[in-house]
Coordinates of C-alpha atoms in Angstrom, one line a residue:
Chain A
M1 CA 8.6 128.4 -139.2
T2 CA 9.5 127.9 -142.8
A3 CA 13.2 128.6 -142.2
M4 CA 13.2 125.5 -139.9
T5 CA 11.9 123.1 -142.6
P6 CA 14.6 120.5 -143.1
T7 CA 15.4 119.7 -146.7
T8 CA 17.2 116.4 -146.3
G9 CA 17.0 113.5 -144.0
P10 CA 13.9 111.7 -142.7
A11 CA 10.4 113.0 -143.7
A12 CA 9.5 115.9 -141.4
L13 CA 6.2 116.3 -139.5
P14 CA 4.0 118.9 -141.4
A15 CA 4.5 122.3 -139.7
S16 CA 0.7 122.8 -139.7
L17 CA 0.4 120.0 -137.0
F18 CA 2.1 122.2 -134.4
V19 CA -0.9 123.8 -132.9
D20 CA -1.4 124.8 -129.3
S21 CA -1.4 121.7 -127.1
A22 CA -4.4 122.9 -125.1
V23 CA -6.4 123.3 -128.4
R24 CA -5.3 119.8 -129.5
A25 CA -6.4 118.3 -126.2
E26 CA -9.8 120.0 -126.3
I27 CA -10.3 118.8 -129.9
E28 CA -9.5 115.3 -128.9
Q29 CA -11.9 115.5 -126.0
F30 CA -14.6 116.8 -128.4
L31 CA -14.1 113.8 -130.8
Y32 CA -14.4 111.4 -127.9
F33 CA -17.5 113.3 -126.6
E34 CA -19.0 113.1 -130.0
V35 CA -18.8 109.4 -130.5
E36 CA -19.9 108.8 -126.9
L37 CA -23.1 110.6 -127.8
L38 CA -23.5 108.2 -130.8
D39 CA -22.7 105.0 -128.8
D40 CA -25.1 106.2 -126.0
R41 CA -27.7 106.8 -128.7
R42 CA -28.1 110.4 -127.7
F43 CA -28.6 111.3 -131.3
S44 CA -30.3 114.7 -130.9
E45 CA -27.4 115.9 -128.8
W46 CA -25.1 114.6 -131.5
L47 CA -27.0 116.6 -134.1
S48 CA -26.5 119.8 -132.2
L49 CA -22.7 119.3 -132.9
C50 CA -23.4 119.6 -136.7
A51 CA -23.1 123.1 -138.1
D52 CA -26.1 124.5 -140.1
D53 CA -23.8 124.6 -143.1
I54 CA -22.3 121.1 -142.6
R55 CA -21.3 118.9 -145.5
Y56 CA -21.2 115.3 -144.4
W57 CA -19.9 113.2 -147.2
M58 CA -18.8 109.6 -147.6
P59 CA -17.5 109.0 -151.1
M60 CA -17.4 105.4 -152.5
R61 CA -14.1 103.5 -152.8
R62 CA -13.4 101.3 -155.8
N63 CA -10.7 99.3 -157.4
R64 CA -9.0 101.1 -160.2
L65 CA -6.1 100.2 -162.4
T66 CA -2.8 101.7 -161.4
R67 CA -2.9 104.6 -163.8
D68 CA -6.3 105.6 -162.4
R69 CA -5.4 105.5 -158.8
D70 CA -6.5 109.1 -158.3
K71 CA -10.0 108.0 -159.2
E72 CA -10.3 105.5 -156.4
N73 CA -12.7 107.7 -154.5
S74 CA -15.9 108.8 -156.2
G75 CA -15.9 112.5 -157.1
P76 CA -18.5 115.2 -156.2
D77 CA -20.4 114.7 -159.4
E78 CA -20.7 110.9 -158.9
L79 CA -22.6 108.8 -156.5
S80 CA -21.5 108.6 -152.9
H81 CA -22.6 106.6 -149.9
L82 CA -23.6 109.7 -148.0
N83 CA -23.9 113.3 -149.1
E84 CA -25.8 115.0 -146.2
T85 CA -26.9 118.4 -145.2
R86 CA -28.0 119.5 -141.8
Q87 CA -31.6 118.8 -142.9
S88 CA -31.0 115.3 -144.1
L89 CA -28.9 114.5 -141.0
G90 CA -31.9 115.7 -139.1
W91 CA -34.0 113.1 -141.0
R92 CA -31.5 110.4 -140.1
V93 CA -31.5 111.3 -136.4
A94 CA -35.4 111.5 -136.4
Q95 CA -35.4 108.0 -138.0
L96 CA -33.0 106.6 -135.5
E97 CA -35.2 107.9 -132.7
S98 CA -38.5 106.8 -134.3
N99 CA -38.5 103.2 -132.9
M100 CA -39.8 102.1 -136.3
H101 CA -36.5 102.1 -138.1
W102 CA -36.1 98.3 -138.1
S103 CA -32.3 98.4 -138.8
E104 CA -31.9 100.0 -135.4
A105 CA -35.0 98.8 -133.6
P106 CA -34.2 96.8 -131.4
P107 CA -31.2 99.1 -131.0
S108 CA -27.7 98.0 -132.1
R109 CA -24.8 98.0 -129.7
T110 CA -22.1 100.2 -131.2
R111 CA -18.6 101.1 -130.1
H112 CA -16.8 103.9 -132.0
L113 CA -13.0 104.0 -131.5
V114 CA -11.3 107.2 -132.6
T115 CA -7.5 107.3 -132.9
N116 CA -4.5 108.9 -134.8
V117 CA -5.9 112.4 -134.2
R118 CA -4.0 115.0 -136.3
V119 CA -5.0 118.6 -135.7
A120 CA -3.9 121.3 -138.1
A121 CA -4.6 125.0 -138.1
T122 CA -6.5 126.6 -141.0
E123 CA -6.5 130.2 -142.3
T124 CA -9.7 130.8 -140.2
P125 CA -8.7 131.4 -136.5
D126 CA -11.4 129.3 -134.9
E127 CA -11.4 126.4 -137.4
Y128 CA -9.1 123.5 -137.4
A129 CA -8.6 120.7 -140.0
V130 CA -8.7 117.4 -138.0
R131 CA -8.0 114.0 -139.4
S132 CA -8.7 110.9 -137.3
N133 CA -9.0 107.2 -137.9
F134 CA -12.0 105.2 -136.7
L135 CA -13.1 101.7 -136.1
C136 CA -16.8 101.1 -135.4
Y137 CA -18.0 97.8 -134.1
R138 CA -21.7 97.0 -134.3
N139 CA -23.4 94.0 -132.7
R140 CA -27.1 93.6 -133.0
L141 CA -29.8 91.1 -132.3
E142 CA -28.2 87.7 -131.6
E143 CA -25.0 87.4 -133.6
D144 CA -25.0 90.1 -136.3
V145 CA -21.6 91.8 -136.3
D146 CA -20.3 94.6 -138.6
I147 CA -17.0 96.3 -138.4
W148 CA -16.2 99.5 -140.3
A149 CA -12.7 101.1 -140.4
G150 CA -11.8 104.3 -142.1
E151 CA -10.6 107.9 -141.8
R152 CA -12.4 111.1 -141.2
G153 CA -11.3 114.4 -142.5
D154 CA -13.1 117.1 -140.5
V155 CA -13.2 120.9 -140.3
L156 CA -14.2 121.7 -136.7
R157 CA -15.3 125.2 -135.6
R158 CA -15.1 126.7 -132.1
V159 CA -18.5 128.3 -131.5
G160 CA -18.4 129.0 -127.8
V161 CA -16.8 128.1 -124.5
R162 CA -16.3 124.3 -124.6
Q163 CA -18.5 124.3 -127.7
W164 CA -17.5 123.0 -131.1
Q165 CA -19.3 122.1 -134.3
V166 CA -18.5 119.9 -137.3
V167 CA -18.5 122.0 -140.4
R168 CA -17.1 119.5 -142.9
R169 CA -16.7 115.8 -142.6
T170 CA -15.4 113.5 -145.3
I171 CA -15.5 109.9 -144.3
L172 CA -13.3 107.4 -146.2
L173 CA -14.8 103.9 -145.5
D174 CA -12.2 101.3 -146.2
Q175 CA -14.5 99.0 -148.2
S176 CA -15.2 99.0 -152.0
V177 CA -18.2 96.7 -151.5
V178 CA -20.2 97.7 -148.4
L179 CA -20.0 94.5 -146.3
S180 CA -23.0 95.1 -144.0
P181 CA -26.7 94.9 -144.7
N182 CA -26.9 98.6 -144.4
L183 CA -25.1 101.7 -143.2
S184 CA -27.5 102.7 -140.4
V185 CA -24.9 104.1 -138.0
L186 CA -23.4 107.6 -138.1
F187 CA -19.6 108.1 -138.2
Chain B
M1 CA -29.5 66.7 -158.2
I2 CA -32.8 68.0 -157.1
S3 CA -35.7 66.5 -159.0
N4 CA -38.4 68.4 -161.0
E5 CA -41.0 66.8 -158.7
T6 CA -39.3 68.3 -155.7
L7 CA -39.0 71.7 -157.3
R8 CA -42.7 71.6 -158.3
S9 CA -43.6 70.8 -154.7
Y10 CA -41.5 73.9 -153.6
V11 CA -43.2 76.3 -156.0
Q12 CA -47.0 75.9 -156.1
W13 CA -47.4 79.2 -157.8
E14 CA -51.0 78.5 -158.9
D15 CA -52.0 78.2 -155.3
G16 CA -49.7 81.0 -154.1
L17 CA -47.6 78.7 -151.9
I18 CA -43.8 78.8 -151.9
S19 CA -41.4 76.7 -149.8
P20 CA -38.5 78.4 -148.0
H21 CA -36.2 75.7 -149.5
I22 CA -35.9 77.7 -152.7
F23 CA -34.2 80.5 -150.6
S24 CA -31.9 78.4 -148.6
S25 CA -31.0 75.2 -150.5
E26 CA -27.4 74.9 -151.8
D27 CA -28.7 72.4 -154.5
V28 CA -31.3 74.9 -155.7
W29 CA -28.8 77.7 -155.8
Q30 CA -26.3 75.6 -157.9
L31 CA -29.0 74.6 -160.3
E32 CA -30.1 78.2 -160.7
Q33 CA -26.6 79.1 -161.9
E34 CA -27.0 76.9 -165.0
R35 CA -30.7 77.0 -165.6
V36 CA -31.7 80.5 -164.7
F37 CA -28.6 82.7 -164.9
G38 CA -27.1 80.6 -167.7
R39 CA -30.2 81.0 -169.9
S40 CA -31.5 84.5 -169.2
W41 CA -30.8 87.9 -170.6
L42 CA -28.7 89.6 -167.8
F43 CA -28.0 93.3 -167.5
L44 CA -24.3 94.2 -168.0
A45 CA -23.9 97.9 -168.3
H46 CA -25.4 101.1 -169.8
D47 CA -23.8 102.9 -172.8
S48 CA -23.0 105.9 -170.6
Q49 CA -20.7 103.8 -168.4
I50 CA -18.5 102.8 -171.3
P51 CA -18.5 105.6 -173.8
R52 CA -14.9 105.5 -175.2
P53 CA -13.0 102.7 -176.9
G54 CA -11.2 100.6 -174.2
D55 CA -13.7 101.5 -171.5
F56 CA -14.6 98.5 -169.5
F57 CA -17.0 97.6 -166.6
S58 CA -16.6 94.6 -164.4
T59 CA -19.7 92.8 -163.3
Y60 CA -21.2 89.3 -162.8
M61 CA -23.6 87.1 -164.6
G62 CA -25.0 85.0 -161.8
A63 CA -21.9 83.9 -159.9
D64 CA -19.6 84.3 -163.0
P65 CA -17.3 87.3 -163.3
V66 CA -17.5 89.1 -166.6
M67 CA -16.4 92.3 -168.1
I68 CA -18.0 94.4 -170.9
V69 CA -15.6 96.4 -173.1
R70 CA -16.2 99.1 -175.7
Q71 CA -14.4 98.2 -178.9
S72 CA -12.5 100.5 -181.2
D73 CA -15.3 100.5 -183.8
G74 CA -17.9 101.5 -181.1
S75 CA -19.4 98.1 -180.6
V76 CA -19.2 96.3 -177.3
A77 CA -17.9 92.8 -176.4
A78 CA -18.2 90.9 -173.1
F79 CA -16.2 88.0 -171.7
L80 CA -15.7 85.8 -168.7
N81 CA -13.2 87.6 -166.5
A82 CA -11.1 84.5 -166.1
C83 CA -7.7 83.7 -167.7
R84 CA -7.6 80.6 -169.8
H85 CA -4.4 79.4 -168.1
R86 CA -5.2 79.2 -164.4
G87 CA -8.6 81.0 -164.2
M88 CA -7.9 84.1 -162.2
K89 CA -9.3 87.5 -163.1
V90 CA -7.4 89.2 -165.9
C91 CA -9.0 92.5 -165.1
R92 CA -9.0 93.5 -161.4
G93 CA -10.3 97.0 -161.9
D94 CA -14.0 97.7 -161.2
E95 CA -14.1 100.1 -164.2
G96 CA -11.7 102.1 -166.2
N97 CA -10.0 102.1 -169.6
S98 CA -7.4 99.8 -171.0
K99 CA -5.9 98.6 -174.3
A100 CA -5.2 95.1 -173.0
F101 CA -5.8 92.9 -169.9
T102 CA -2.8 91.1 -168.5
C103 CA -3.1 88.4 -166.0
T104 CA -0.8 89.1 -163.0
Y105 CA 0.0 85.4 -162.4
H106 CA 1.9 84.4 -165.5
G107 CA 1.4 87.4 -167.8
W108 CA -1.0 86.1 -170.4
S109 CA -2.4 89.1 -172.1
Y110 CA -5.7 89.7 -174.0
D111 CA -6.8 92.6 -176.2
T112 CA -10.1 94.4 -175.8
A113 CA -11.7 91.9 -178.2
G114 CA -10.7 89.1 -175.8
R115 CA -8.0 87.7 -178.2
L116 CA -4.9 86.1 -176.6
I117 CA -2.2 88.5 -177.8
G118 CA 0.7 87.9 -175.4
M119 CA 2.4 85.1 -173.4
P120 CA 5.8 85.5 -171.9
A121 CA 8.5 83.6 -173.8
A122 CA 5.7 81.9 -175.8
D123 CA 7.9 80.1 -178.3
D124 CA 10.2 78.7 -175.6
T125 CA 7.3 77.5 -173.5
Y126 CA 4.4 76.4 -175.8
G127 CA 6.3 76.1 -179.0
P128 CA 5.8 77.8 -182.4
D129 CA 2.7 75.7 -183.3
F130 CA 0.6 77.0 -180.3
D131 CA -2.7 78.2 -181.7
R132 CA -3.5 81.4 -179.7
S133 CA -6.9 81.8 -181.5
R134 CA -8.2 78.9 -179.5
W135 CA -7.4 80.4 -176.2
G136 CA -9.1 83.8 -176.1
L137 CA -11.3 84.8 -173.2
V138 CA -14.6 83.0 -173.2
P139 CA -17.1 85.3 -174.9
V140 CA -20.6 86.1 -173.6
N141 CA -22.4 84.4 -176.5
R142 CA -25.2 86.9 -177.1
L143 CA -25.2 90.6 -176.6
E144 CA -28.1 93.0 -177.3
H145 CA -29.0 96.4 -176.2
Y146 CA -32.3 98.2 -175.5
Q147 CA -32.5 102.0 -174.8
G148 CA -28.7 102.0 -174.2
F149 CA -28.9 99.1 -171.7
W150 CA -26.6 96.2 -172.7
F151 CA -27.8 92.7 -171.9
G152 CA -25.8 89.5 -172.3
S153 CA -26.6 85.8 -172.3
F154 CA -24.5 82.6 -172.3
D155 CA -27.4 80.9 -174.1
E156 CA -26.8 81.0 -177.8
S157 CA -30.3 79.9 -178.6
I158 CA -32.1 82.5 -176.4
V159 CA -34.9 84.5 -178.0
D160 CA -34.1 88.0 -178.9
L161 CA -34.1 90.6 -176.1
E162 CA -37.1 92.5 -177.3
T163 CA -39.2 89.3 -177.5
S164 CA -38.1 88.4 -174.0
L165 CA -39.2 91.8 -172.7
G166 CA -42.8 91.0 -173.8
P167 CA -45.5 93.4 -172.7
F168 CA -43.0 94.7 -170.1
K169 CA -41.5 96.9 -172.8
I170 CA -44.0 99.7 -172.2
H171 CA -42.7 100.0 -168.6
M172 CA -39.1 100.0 -169.7
D173 CA -40.0 102.7 -172.3
T174 CA -41.9 104.8 -169.8
F175 CA -38.9 105.3 -167.6
L176 CA -35.9 104.8 -169.9
D177 CA -37.3 106.5 -173.0
S178 CA -39.5 109.2 -171.4
M179 CA -37.5 111.9 -173.1
P180 CA -36.2 111.7 -176.7
G181 CA -32.6 111.7 -175.4
G182 CA -33.2 108.8 -173.0
V183 CA -31.3 108.4 -169.8
E184 CA -27.8 108.3 -168.6
F185 CA -26.2 106.9 -165.5
V186 CA -24.7 109.1 -162.8
G187 CA -21.1 108.1 -162.4
G188 CA -20.2 105.3 -159.9
T189 CA -21.6 102.0 -158.9
Q190 CA -22.6 101.5 -155.3
R191 CA -22.0 97.9 -154.2
A192 CA -23.2 96.2 -151.1
K193 CA -23.0 92.6 -150.0
M194 CA -25.7 91.5 -147.7
S195 CA -27.4 88.4 -146.3
G196 CA -30.5 87.2 -148.1
N197 CA -31.4 85.2 -151.2
W198 CA -31.4 87.2 -154.4
K199 CA -35.0 86.2 -155.3
I200 CA -36.3 87.9 -152.1
A201 CA -35.1 91.2 -153.4
A202 CA -36.0 90.6 -157.0
E203 CA -39.6 89.5 -156.2
Q204 CA -40.0 92.5 -153.8
F205 CA -39.3 94.9 -156.6
A206 CA -41.5 92.9 -159.0
G207 CA -44.7 93.2 -157.1
D208 CA -44.4 94.2 -153.4
S209 CA -45.8 97.7 -152.9
Y210 CA -47.4 96.3 -149.8
H211 CA -44.3 96.2 -147.7
A212 CA -43.6 99.9 -148.1
F213 CA -46.1 101.0 -145.5
Q214 CA -44.6 98.8 -142.8
S215 CA -41.0 98.5 -143.7
H216 CA -40.5 102.2 -144.6
V217 CA -42.8 104.0 -142.3
S218 CA -39.9 105.7 -140.6
D219 CA -38.7 107.1 -143.9
F220 CA -42.1 108.3 -144.8
T221 CA -42.6 110.0 -141.4
V222 CA -39.3 111.8 -141.1
S223 CA -38.6 113.0 -144.7
T224 CA -42.0 113.9 -146.1
P225 CA -43.2 117.5 -145.8
P226 CA -46.1 117.4 -143.3
E227 CA -48.6 118.9 -145.8
L228 CA -47.9 115.9 -148.1
L229 CA -48.0 113.2 -145.5
D230 CA -51.2 111.2 -145.4
T231 CA -50.7 108.9 -142.5
R232 CA -53.9 107.0 -143.2
S233 CA -52.1 105.3 -146.0
F234 CA -49.7 103.6 -143.5
Q235 CA -52.5 101.3 -142.3
G236 CA -54.3 101.1 -145.7
E237 CA -57.2 102.9 -144.0
H238 CA -58.5 104.1 -147.3
G239 CA -57.7 101.0 -149.2
F240 CA -55.1 100.4 -151.9
N241 CA -57.3 100.7 -154.9
G242 CA -55.1 103.4 -156.4
F243 CA -52.4 100.8 -156.9
H244 CA -51.9 98.8 -160.0
H245 CA -49.7 95.7 -160.5
F246 CA -48.4 94.2 -163.7
G247 CA -47.0 90.8 -164.2
T248 CA -46.0 89.0 -167.4
V249 CA -45.5 85.4 -168.2
Q250 CA -41.8 86.2 -168.8
G251 CA -41.6 86.7 -165.1
H252 CA -41.3 90.5 -165.2
G253 CA -43.4 92.6 -162.8
A254 CA -44.1 96.1 -161.7
G255 CA -46.3 98.1 -159.4
F256 CA -47.3 101.7 -158.9
N257 CA -49.8 104.0 -157.4
D258 CA -51.8 106.0 -159.9
A259 CA -51.2 109.6 -159.1
R260 CA -54.7 110.4 -160.5
S261 CA -56.5 108.3 -158.0
D262 CA -58.3 110.2 -155.2
Q263 CA -56.2 108.3 -152.7
R264 CA -53.0 110.2 -152.2
Y265 CA -50.0 108.2 -151.0
Y266 CA -46.7 109.3 -149.9
A267 CA -44.2 109.9 -152.8
I268 CA -40.6 109.5 -151.9
G269 CA -38.8 112.8 -152.7
A270 CA -42.1 114.7 -152.9
G271 CA -42.0 118.4 -152.5
T272 CA -38.8 118.8 -154.5
D273 CA -40.0 121.6 -156.7
V274 CA -37.2 121.5 -159.3
V275 CA -37.9 117.8 -160.0
D276 CA -41.7 118.2 -159.9
R277 CA -41.5 120.9 -162.6
W278 CA -39.3 118.8 -164.7
Q279 CA -41.5 115.7 -164.4
D280 CA -44.6 117.8 -165.4
R281 CA -42.8 118.5 -168.6
V282 CA -41.7 114.9 -169.1
E283 CA -45.2 113.7 -168.4
R284 CA -46.6 115.8 -171.3
E285 CA -43.8 114.4 -173.5
V286 CA -44.6 110.8 -172.5
R287 CA -48.4 111.4 -173.1
E288 CA -47.6 112.6 -176.6
R289 CA -45.0 110.0 -177.5
L290 CA -46.1 106.8 -175.6
G291 CA -49.8 107.4 -174.8
D292 CA -52.0 107.9 -171.8
E293 CA -51.3 104.6 -170.0
A294 CA -47.5 105.3 -170.0
A295 CA -48.1 108.9 -168.9
D296 CA -50.2 107.8 -166.0
T297 CA -47.7 105.2 -165.0
Y298 CA -44.9 107.7 -165.3
R299 CA -46.5 110.0 -162.8
G300 CA -47.4 107.2 -160.5
T301 CA -45.7 107.0 -157.2
I302 CA -43.8 104.2 -155.4
L303 CA -43.2 102.7 -158.9
H304 CA -41.0 99.6 -158.8
G305 CA -40.3 96.8 -161.2
T306 CA -38.1 93.8 -161.9
L307 CA -37.0 92.5 -165.2
F308 CA -36.6 88.8 -164.7
P309 CA -34.4 87.6 -163.2
N310 CA -32.5 90.2 -161.3
L311 CA -32.6 93.7 -162.8
S312 CA -34.8 96.0 -160.6
F313 CA -35.7 99.6 -161.0
L314 CA -37.5 102.4 -159.4
G315 CA -39.2 105.3 -161.1
T316 CA -39.5 107.5 -158.1
P317 CA -36.7 108.1 -157.3
T318 CA -34.8 107.0 -160.4
A319 CA -32.6 104.1 -159.3
L320 CA -31.6 100.7 -160.7
R321 CA -30.1 97.7 -159.1
V322 CA -28.9 94.2 -160.0
W323 CA -29.1 91.4 -157.3
H324 CA -26.1 89.2 -157.9
P325 CA -26.4 85.8 -156.2
R326 CA -23.5 85.0 -153.9
G327 CA -24.8 81.8 -152.5
P328 CA -28.2 80.7 -151.1
N329 CA -28.0 83.1 -148.2
E330 CA -26.1 86.0 -149.7
M331 CA -26.4 88.5 -152.5
E332 CA -24.6 91.6 -153.7
M333 CA -26.4 94.7 -154.9
Y334 CA -25.0 96.8 -157.7
S335 CA -26.8 100.1 -157.5
W336 CA -27.0 103.0 -159.9
V337 CA -28.9 106.3 -160.3
Y338 CA -30.2 107.3 -163.7
V339 CA -31.3 110.7 -164.9
D340 CA -32.9 112.1 -168.0
K341 CA -30.0 112.9 -170.3
D342 CA -31.7 116.1 -171.5
A343 CA -32.5 117.4 -168.0
P344 CA -30.8 120.6 -166.8
P345 CA -27.9 120.1 -164.4
E346 CA -29.8 121.3 -161.3
V347 CA -32.5 118.7 -162.0
K348 CA -29.9 115.9 -162.4
E349 CA -28.2 116.9 -159.2
R350 CA -31.5 116.9 -157.3
M351 CA -32.6 113.6 -158.8
K352 CA -29.3 112.1 -157.7
W353 CA -29.6 113.5 -154.2
V354 CA -33.2 112.4 -153.7
A355 CA -32.4 108.8 -155.0
Q356 CA -29.4 108.6 -152.7
Q357 CA -31.3 109.8 -149.7
H358 CA -33.7 106.9 -149.9
F359 CA -32.0 104.1 -151.7
G360 CA -28.7 102.3 -151.3
P361 CA -27.4 100.7 -148.1
Q362 CA -27.5 104.1 -146.5
G363 CA -30.9 105.1 -147.8
L364 CA -33.6 106.1 -145.4
A365 CA -35.8 103.4 -147.1
E366 CA -33.4 100.7 -148.2
Q367 CA -31.5 100.4 -144.9
D368 CA -34.6 98.6 -143.6
D369 CA -34.9 96.3 -146.7
G370 CA -31.3 95.1 -146.0
E371 CA -32.4 94.4 -142.4
N372 CA -35.5 92.5 -143.5
F373 CA -33.6 90.4 -146.2
A374 CA -30.9 89.6 -143.6
A375 CA -33.6 88.6 -141.1
I376 CA -35.2 86.2 -143.5
A377 CA -31.9 84.6 -144.3
G378 CA -31.1 84.5 -140.6
N379 CA -34.1 82.4 -139.9
L380 CA -33.4 80.0 -142.8
K381 CA -29.7 79.5 -142.5
R382 CA -30.1 77.5 -139.3
R383 CA -31.9 74.9 -141.5
G384 CA -34.7 74.4 -139.0
A385 CA -36.8 71.4 -140.0
Q386 CA -40.1 73.0 -138.8
T387 CA -39.3 76.4 -140.4
H388 CA -38.8 74.7 -143.7
K389 CA -42.2 73.0 -143.6
I390 CA -43.9 76.3 -143.8
M391 CA -45.4 77.1 -147.1
L392 CA -45.1 80.8 -147.5
N393 CA -48.2 82.8 -148.3
Y394 CA -48.1 84.3 -151.8
R395 CA -51.9 84.3 -152.1
M396 CA -52.8 88.0 -152.1
G397 CA -55.4 88.6 -154.8
L398 CA -55.5 84.9 -155.8
G399 CA -58.7 84.1 -157.6
D400 CA -59.6 87.7 -158.1
T401 CA -61.4 88.0 -161.4
N402 CA -59.0 90.8 -162.3
D403 CA -56.0 88.5 -161.8
T404 CA -55.3 87.1 -165.2
H405 CA -52.5 84.5 -165.0
E406 CA -52.8 82.6 -168.2
P407 CA -53.2 84.9 -171.2
A408 CA -50.0 85.3 -173.1
T409 CA -49.7 88.9 -172.1
G410 CA -49.7 88.3 -168.3
G411 CA -52.0 90.7 -166.4
R412 CA -52.7 94.0 -164.9
H413 CA -54.5 94.2 -161.6
A414 CA -56.0 97.1 -159.7
G415 CA -55.3 97.1 -156.0
M416 CA -52.6 95.3 -154.0
N417 CA -51.9 91.9 -155.4
E418 CA -49.1 89.4 -155.4
M419 CA -49.8 88.3 -159.0
P420 CA -46.4 89.6 -160.2
Q421 CA -44.6 87.5 -157.6
R422 CA -46.6 84.4 -158.6
L423 CA -45.7 85.0 -162.3
F424 CA -42.0 85.6 -161.3
Y425 CA -41.9 82.1 -159.6
R426 CA -43.9 80.5 -162.4
R427 CA -41.2 81.6 -164.9
W428 CA -38.5 80.5 -162.4
L429 CA -40.0 77.1 -162.0
R430 CA -40.3 76.6 -165.8
M431 CA -36.6 77.5 -166.2
M432 CA -35.6 75.2 -163.4
T433 CA -37.6 72.2 -164.5
E434 CA -37.4 72.3 -168.3
D435 CA -34.7 71.8 -170.8
G436 CA -35.6 74.9 -172.7
T437 CA -35.5 78.5 -171.6
G438 CA -39.0 78.3 -170.2
E439 CA -40.2 81.1 -172.5
A440 CA -44.0 81.5 -172.5
A441 CA -45.8 79.2 -174.8

């Protein structure tokens, strides 16, 4: 593989993206299945797709001067929008299902679009590094509309036949100021 | 221009009646910019956000963009973030470090002290007699700090910061000076723009413990260890006598549940052993240094407060926020988490995590505040004639013998009470209708 890496000419596709096409297809189906569960508000089933050791993290974005561009995203020691464990994702799901979580009761209408799926192999045979772009549209009550765009960087683990779990998820929301009254949806 | 008579009809604080107009009127909002935000002490930044020379933080004073900058001698300065040439921001970073601020439009450049130090081809364009010293960035006239918190005011004649804190000082000290090393901010500012008038958020933190049991019932239910969850408190079944509310004539307010009362309420983040043990230690320290009242407050739960007009804080968990006005129906929250500077790393990490779980636009609790604020604005922005005739009910505890409005110190009240909100609007009305700052007589 390395011998084939071109050294001149147009930028080459990263070699790591050349994974088995059946695996790539299954991972894409998993990503669509996952957001279908969210949009259908089957939150407990969605939670079962989160590994016990999941880290679900949404750093903050901010405007930095050019020389500090590498500090655009908040670091692990800083505040973040989300920094979730399996336990706290469980709280969020229980809250969504409580019917007393007023941001989502009456329920919102959400539509998650997942695109630009890039699947790369990792050093662990059953784990893949998957990047995808998302657009999530939320409409609630009469005329409240929120749109969130961003990228997700995931580590997905095969745990059985047609069974996968999210082990790591880093969500880059493309907003420095959150432009919605809350972040009550899952990404 | 809105008349004083109209404003007084909107805010009948003595009778606990408030008109929705003060949350939705463009005229009221515009007047607030000059009379409230132009004449108050406003929180700018904490020392720990700008430790080194050249460190800056961009924020707002009311609707005006400002930046606060650490100077080479260790002092701080603050300016309007607006070029004197065409008025655009000269600093477009949210935070960072810089030796100078150069406007990207024509290249006028200012040093960290706000002096105009560079203009492209200055001699050819403005001539050799141009007096640069007259065209520096507009300074924030007054700057003072308390416990590492920097406040600014555009009002040169404003009373000093400590006087304006009044009897609220003890509550600031309880949380910000609980340990000798004071507090520091966790890195990063969480920002969220949402529907709602800024006063709705500020008054809630000043005095509204009452909403927690309805607005945040889902947070309580899902995140509290079952052995600590007393569901009777949701409906106030055993009363609210463990609560105390403070209000001052400066418009500041706070409320908390006394941890020593026999009525146990839910404590956000309860059951986190590492923080509990640390707070046991801090409580002893507070009792020794600041006295019993401060120590009991420190260990109270659901503690919240607002320093008039728009700095709000929580003691459990440890969070701070400023409500920047963005128009009658919109506000922007700047949110931070603070920790005891002397706390061990695992305590700081846990305090940060607990605060973030519950507060911020993603917080298990504060998500639903955002929803409620937006819903209030949603009902008012349609400008319905009948909706605007409602006089909103701020009468809880009115006339109670414990409710002391007039003494110069404000008051303390046992039980649920909207006295802090009434005092908040009393101060607001004074500032809006008088030529002076409305400081308590």
